[in-house]
Coordinates of C-alpha atoms and ligand atoms in Angstrom, one line a residue:
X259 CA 16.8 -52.9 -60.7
X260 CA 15.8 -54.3 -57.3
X261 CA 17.7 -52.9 -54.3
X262 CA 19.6 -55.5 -52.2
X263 CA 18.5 -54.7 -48.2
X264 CA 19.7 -55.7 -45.3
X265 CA 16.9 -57.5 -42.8
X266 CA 18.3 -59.4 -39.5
X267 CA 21.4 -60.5 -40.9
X268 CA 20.3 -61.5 -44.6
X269 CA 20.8 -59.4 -48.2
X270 CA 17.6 -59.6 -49.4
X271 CA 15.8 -58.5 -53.0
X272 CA 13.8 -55.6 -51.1
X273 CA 10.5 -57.9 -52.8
X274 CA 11.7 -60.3 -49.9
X275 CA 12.9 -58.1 -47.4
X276 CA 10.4 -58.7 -44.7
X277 CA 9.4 -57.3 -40.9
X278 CA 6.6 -59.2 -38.4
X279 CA 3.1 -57.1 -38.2
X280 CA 4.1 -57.9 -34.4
X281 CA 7.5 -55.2 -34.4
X282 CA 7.4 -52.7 -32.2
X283 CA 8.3 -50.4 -34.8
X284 CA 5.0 -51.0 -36.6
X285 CA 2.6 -51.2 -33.4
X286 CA 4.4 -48.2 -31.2
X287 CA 6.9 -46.5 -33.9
X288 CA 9.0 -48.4 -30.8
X289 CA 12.0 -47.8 -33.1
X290 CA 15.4 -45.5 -33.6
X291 CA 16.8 -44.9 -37.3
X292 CA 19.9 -42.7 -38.8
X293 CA 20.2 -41.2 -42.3
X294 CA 23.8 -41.6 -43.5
X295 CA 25.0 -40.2 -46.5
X296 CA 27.4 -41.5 -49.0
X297 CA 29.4 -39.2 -51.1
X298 CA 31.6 -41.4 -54.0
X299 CA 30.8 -44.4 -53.1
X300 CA 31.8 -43.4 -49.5
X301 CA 30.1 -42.8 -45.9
X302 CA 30.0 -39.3 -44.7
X303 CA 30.7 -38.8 -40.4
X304 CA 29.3 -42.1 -39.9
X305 CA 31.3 -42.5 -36.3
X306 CA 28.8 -39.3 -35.4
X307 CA 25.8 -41.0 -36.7
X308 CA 26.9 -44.4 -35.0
X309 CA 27.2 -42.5 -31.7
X310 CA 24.1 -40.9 -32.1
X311 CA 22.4 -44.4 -32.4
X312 CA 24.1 -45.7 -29.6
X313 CA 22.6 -42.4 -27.5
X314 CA 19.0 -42.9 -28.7
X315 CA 19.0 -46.6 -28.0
X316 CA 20.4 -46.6 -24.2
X317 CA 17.5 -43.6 -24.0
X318 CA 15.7 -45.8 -24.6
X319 CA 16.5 -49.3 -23.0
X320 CA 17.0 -50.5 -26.2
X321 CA 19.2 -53.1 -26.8
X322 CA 21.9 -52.6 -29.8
X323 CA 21.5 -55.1 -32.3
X324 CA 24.8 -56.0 -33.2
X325 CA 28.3 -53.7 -32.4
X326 CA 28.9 -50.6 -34.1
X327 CA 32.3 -52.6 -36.0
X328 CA 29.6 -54.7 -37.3
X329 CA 27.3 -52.0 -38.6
X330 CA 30.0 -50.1 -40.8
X331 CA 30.4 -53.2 -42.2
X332 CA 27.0 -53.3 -42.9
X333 CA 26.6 -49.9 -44.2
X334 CA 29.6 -50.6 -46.6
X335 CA 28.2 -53.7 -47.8
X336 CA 25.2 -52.2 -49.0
X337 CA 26.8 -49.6 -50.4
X338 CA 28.5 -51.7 -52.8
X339 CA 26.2 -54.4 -53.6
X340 CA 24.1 -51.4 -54.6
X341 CA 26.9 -49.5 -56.4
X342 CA 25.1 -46.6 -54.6
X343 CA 27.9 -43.9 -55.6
X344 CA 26.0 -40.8 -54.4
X345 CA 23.0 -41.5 -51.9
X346 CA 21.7 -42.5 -48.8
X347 CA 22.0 -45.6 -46.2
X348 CA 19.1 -45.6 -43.9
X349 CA 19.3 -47.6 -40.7
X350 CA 16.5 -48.6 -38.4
X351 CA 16.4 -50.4 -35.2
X352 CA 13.2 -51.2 -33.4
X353 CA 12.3 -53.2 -30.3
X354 CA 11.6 -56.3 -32.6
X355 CA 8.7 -58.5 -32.5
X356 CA 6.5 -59.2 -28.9
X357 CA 2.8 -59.8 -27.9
X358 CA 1.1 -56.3 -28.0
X359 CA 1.6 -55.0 -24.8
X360 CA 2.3 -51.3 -24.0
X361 CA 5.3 -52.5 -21.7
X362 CA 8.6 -53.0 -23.4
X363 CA 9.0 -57.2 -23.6
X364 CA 11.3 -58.5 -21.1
X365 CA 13.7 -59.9 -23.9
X366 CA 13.6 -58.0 -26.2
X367 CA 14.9 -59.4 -29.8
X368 CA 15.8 -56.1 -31.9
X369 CA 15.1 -55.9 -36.1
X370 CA 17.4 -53.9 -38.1
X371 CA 17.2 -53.4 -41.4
X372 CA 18.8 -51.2 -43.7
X373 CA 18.2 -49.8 -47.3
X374 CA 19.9 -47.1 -50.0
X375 CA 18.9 -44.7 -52.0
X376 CA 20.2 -43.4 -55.1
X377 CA 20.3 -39.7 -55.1
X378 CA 22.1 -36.5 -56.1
X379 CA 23.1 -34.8 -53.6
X380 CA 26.3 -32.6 -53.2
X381 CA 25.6 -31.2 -56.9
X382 CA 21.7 -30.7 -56.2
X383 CA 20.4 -28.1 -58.6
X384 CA 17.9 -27.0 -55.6
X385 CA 21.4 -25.9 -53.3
X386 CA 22.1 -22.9 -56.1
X387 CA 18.5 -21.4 -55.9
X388 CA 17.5 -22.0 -52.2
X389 CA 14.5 -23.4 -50.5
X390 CA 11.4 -21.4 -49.0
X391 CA 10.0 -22.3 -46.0
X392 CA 6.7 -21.9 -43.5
X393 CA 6.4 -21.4 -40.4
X394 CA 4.6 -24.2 -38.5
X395 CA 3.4 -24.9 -34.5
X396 CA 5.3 -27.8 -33.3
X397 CA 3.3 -30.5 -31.9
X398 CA 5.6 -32.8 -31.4
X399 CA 6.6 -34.7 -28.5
X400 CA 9.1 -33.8 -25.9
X401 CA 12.0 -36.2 -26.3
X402 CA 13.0 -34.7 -30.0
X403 CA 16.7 -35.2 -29.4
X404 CA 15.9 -39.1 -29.7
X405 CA 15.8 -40.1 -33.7
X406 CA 12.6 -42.2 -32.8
X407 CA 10.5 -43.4 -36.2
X408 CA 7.7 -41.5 -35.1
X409 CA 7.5 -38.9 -37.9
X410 CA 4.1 -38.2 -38.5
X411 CA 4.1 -35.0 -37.5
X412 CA 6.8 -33.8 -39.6
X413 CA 5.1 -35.5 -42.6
X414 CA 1.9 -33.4 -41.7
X415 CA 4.5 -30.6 -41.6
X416 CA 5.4 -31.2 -45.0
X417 CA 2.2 -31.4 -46.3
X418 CA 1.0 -28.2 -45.1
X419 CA 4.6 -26.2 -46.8
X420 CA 3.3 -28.7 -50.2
X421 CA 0.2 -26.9 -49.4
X422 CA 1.5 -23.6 -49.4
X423 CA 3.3 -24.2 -52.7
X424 CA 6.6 -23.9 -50.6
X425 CA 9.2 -26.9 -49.9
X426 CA 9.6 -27.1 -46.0
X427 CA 8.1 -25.8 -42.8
X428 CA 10.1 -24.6 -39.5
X429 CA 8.6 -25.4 -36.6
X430 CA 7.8 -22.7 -33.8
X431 CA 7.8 -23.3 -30.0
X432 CA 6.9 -20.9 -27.7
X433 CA 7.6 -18.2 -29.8
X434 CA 11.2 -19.4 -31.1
X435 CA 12.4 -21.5 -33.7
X436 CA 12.8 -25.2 -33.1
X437 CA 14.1 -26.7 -36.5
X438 CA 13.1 -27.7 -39.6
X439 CA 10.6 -30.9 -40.3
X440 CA 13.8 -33.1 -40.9
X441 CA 16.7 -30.4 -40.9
X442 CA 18.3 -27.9 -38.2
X443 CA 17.4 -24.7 -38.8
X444 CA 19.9 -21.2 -39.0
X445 CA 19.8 -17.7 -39.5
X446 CA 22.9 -15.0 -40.1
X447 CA 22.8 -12.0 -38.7
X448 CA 23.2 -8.5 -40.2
X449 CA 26.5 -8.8 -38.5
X450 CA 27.2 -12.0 -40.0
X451 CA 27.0 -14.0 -36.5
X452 CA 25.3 -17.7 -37.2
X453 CA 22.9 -18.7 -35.2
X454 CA 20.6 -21.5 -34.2
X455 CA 19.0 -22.6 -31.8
X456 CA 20.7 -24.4 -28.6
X457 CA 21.3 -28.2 -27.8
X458 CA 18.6 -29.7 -25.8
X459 CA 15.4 -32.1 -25.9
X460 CA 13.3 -29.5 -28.8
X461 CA 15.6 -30.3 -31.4
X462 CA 17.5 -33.6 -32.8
X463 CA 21.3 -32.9 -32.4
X464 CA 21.7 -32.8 -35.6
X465 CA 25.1 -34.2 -36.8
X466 CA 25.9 -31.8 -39.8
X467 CA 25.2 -29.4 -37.6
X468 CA 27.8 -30.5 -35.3
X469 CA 30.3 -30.4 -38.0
X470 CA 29.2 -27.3 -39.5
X471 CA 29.4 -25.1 -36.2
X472 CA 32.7 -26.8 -35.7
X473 CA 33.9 -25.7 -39.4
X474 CA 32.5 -22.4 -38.9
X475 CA 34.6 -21.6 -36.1
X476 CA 37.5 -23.2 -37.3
X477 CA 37.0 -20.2 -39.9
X478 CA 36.9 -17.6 -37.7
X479 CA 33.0 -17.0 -38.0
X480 CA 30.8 -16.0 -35.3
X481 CA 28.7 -19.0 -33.7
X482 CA 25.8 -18.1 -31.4
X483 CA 23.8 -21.6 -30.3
X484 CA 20.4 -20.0 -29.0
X485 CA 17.0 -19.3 -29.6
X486 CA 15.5 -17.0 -32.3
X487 CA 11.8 -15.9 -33.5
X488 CA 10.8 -15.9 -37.2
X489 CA 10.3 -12.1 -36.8
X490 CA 13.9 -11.9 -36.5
X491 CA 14.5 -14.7 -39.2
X492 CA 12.9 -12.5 -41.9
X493 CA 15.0 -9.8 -40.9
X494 CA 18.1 -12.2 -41.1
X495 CA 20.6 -11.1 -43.6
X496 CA 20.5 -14.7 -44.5
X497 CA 19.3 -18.4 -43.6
X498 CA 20.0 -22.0 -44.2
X499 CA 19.4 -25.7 -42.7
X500 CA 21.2 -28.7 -42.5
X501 CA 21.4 -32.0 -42.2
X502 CA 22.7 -35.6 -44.1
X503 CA 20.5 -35.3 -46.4
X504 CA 20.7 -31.6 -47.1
X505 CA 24.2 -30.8 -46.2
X506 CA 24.0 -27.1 -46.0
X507 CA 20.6 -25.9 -48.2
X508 CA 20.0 -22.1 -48.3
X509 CA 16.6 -20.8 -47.4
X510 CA 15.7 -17.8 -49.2
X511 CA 11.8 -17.0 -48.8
X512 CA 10.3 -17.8 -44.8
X513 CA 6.4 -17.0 -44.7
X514 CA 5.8 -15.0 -48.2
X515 CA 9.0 -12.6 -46.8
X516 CA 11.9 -12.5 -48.5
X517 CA 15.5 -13.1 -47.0
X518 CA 18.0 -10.9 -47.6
X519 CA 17.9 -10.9 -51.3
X520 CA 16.1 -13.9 -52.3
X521 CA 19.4 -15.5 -53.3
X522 CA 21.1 -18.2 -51.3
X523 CA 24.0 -15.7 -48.9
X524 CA 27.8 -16.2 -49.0
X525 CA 27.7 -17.5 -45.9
X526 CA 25.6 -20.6 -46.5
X527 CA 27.5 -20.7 -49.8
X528 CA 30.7 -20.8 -48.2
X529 CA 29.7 -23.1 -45.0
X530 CA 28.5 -25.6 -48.1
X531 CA 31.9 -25.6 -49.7
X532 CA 33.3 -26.3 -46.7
X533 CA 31.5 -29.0 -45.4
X534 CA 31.5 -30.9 -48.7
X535 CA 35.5 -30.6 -48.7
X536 CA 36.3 -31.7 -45.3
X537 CA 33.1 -34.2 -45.0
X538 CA 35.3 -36.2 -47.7
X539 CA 38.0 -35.9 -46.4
X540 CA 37.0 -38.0 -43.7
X541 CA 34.8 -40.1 -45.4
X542 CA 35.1 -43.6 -44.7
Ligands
PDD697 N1 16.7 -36.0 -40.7 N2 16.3 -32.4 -37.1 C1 15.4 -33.3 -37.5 C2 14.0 -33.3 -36.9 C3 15.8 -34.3 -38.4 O1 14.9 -35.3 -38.8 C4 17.1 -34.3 -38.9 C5 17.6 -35.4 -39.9 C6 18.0 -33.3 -38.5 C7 19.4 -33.2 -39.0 O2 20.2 -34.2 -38.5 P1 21.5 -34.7 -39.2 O3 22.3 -33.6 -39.6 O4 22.1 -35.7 -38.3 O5 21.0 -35.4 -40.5 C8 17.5 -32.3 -37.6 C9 17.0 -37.0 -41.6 C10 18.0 -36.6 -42.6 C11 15.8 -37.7 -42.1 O6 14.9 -37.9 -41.3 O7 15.7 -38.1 -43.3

């Protein structure tokens, strides 16, 4: 069945869901986009991911397309002319169509367009085994904490851990741990504290993380928002990611080495649980 997406104001058949070969997106990856996920039938944290959009577009100069009232209704839309009961809503915004020219056109006229995707998510078989991961330089540009389009290194990323016969790669600055290709990256301690690495420009500000650092310490566990090494990942009692389209995933092998026992730990477990159960809570 052809998906219905969203394209300046139309529903389209995606066959006729159509962009310029003049958007900024396509010339300069001159574009922002969110991930959203939808949990029966409904949106989870979309007022973070809608706030988050709003950051990377005044970062930006970016004008907003339409109000952030209009783009829930929007998102819902989709979601049921799809019937998309357990998925994904991506959103992207780009500088629209100009003349090439490095410098951002005077008045600007933004695209957005918007597509779901069908997937299995909160029961994914993959969450009761765990993932293994590589460790990878990042070569990325400096501004990471703005959820621009340009991805290409992250799908390089990805191809090297498919290369490796593993599923994802963390990236390494510097000697520490940035975050994953498209997820934030965690470790627990021995002592059971969670860490991961600090707000800042490295690493997108990921918004399960927000909510799972925020559950976390609403159940007494120990938060610590820094910088770590893959040397002291391996020796992690356990480690996980997140992010919308992960919720919390376990990561159980990191370069060949084991972690902790090669099983996903009770603390990912648990922080999963958790995250599932309030995220619908509040699910809109
Ligand atoms: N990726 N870090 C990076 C580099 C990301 O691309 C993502 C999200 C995250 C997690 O952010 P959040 O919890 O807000 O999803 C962290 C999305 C899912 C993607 O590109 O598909």
């Amino acid at each position: 069945m052809s998906r219905i997406v969203y394209v300046n104001g139309d529903y389209l058949p995606e066959e006729d869901a159509k962009i310029s070969v003049f958007d900024r997106g396509f010339l300069f990856a001159d574009g922002v986009y969110e991930v959203t996920s939808v949990l029966g039938g409904k949106l989870i944290d979309f007022e973070g991911h809608a706030k988050r959009l709003e950051r990377s577009l005044s970062e930006l100069d970016m004008p907003a397309p339409v109000t952030m009232d209009a783009l829930l209704e929007i998102h819902r839309e989709l979601v049921a002319r799809n019937e998309v009961h357990e998925g994904l809503v991506y959103l992207q915004v780009t500088r629209g169509a100009a003349d090439r020219d490095f410098a951002y056109p005077a008045e600007p006229k933004p695209s957005l367009v918007l597509f779901t995707q069908t997937k299995t998510l909160a029961d994914a078989p993959v969450a009761k085994t765990g993932i293994k991961v590589i460790s990878i330089e990042d070569q990325r540009w400096g501004r990471r904490d703005i959820k621009t389009v340009q991805l290409l290194y992250p799908s390089m990323g990805k191809m090297m851990a498919k290369a490796a016969g593993v599923d994802d790669a963390w990236m390494v600055e510097d000697g520490a741990v940035t975050e994953g290709t498209s997820n934030n990256a965690y470790i627990v301690t021995k002592a059971g504290t969670i860490v991961t690495r600090h707000l800042g420009n490295e690493i997108l500000h990921g918004i399960t993380r927000a909510a799972v650092l925020r559950f976390a310490r609403e159940a007494q566990m120990a938060v610590e928002e820094r910088s770590f090494t893959i040397e002291e990942a391996k020796d992690a009692a356990e480690a996980f990611i997140t992010s919308a389209s992960t919720f919390v995933m376990p990561v159980v092998e990191l370069d060949g080495a084991q972690i902790g026992d090669g099983t996903p730990g009770p603390v990912a477990t648990r922080l999963r649980e958790i995250y599932l159960e309030e995220s619908l809570k509040k699910a809109v």
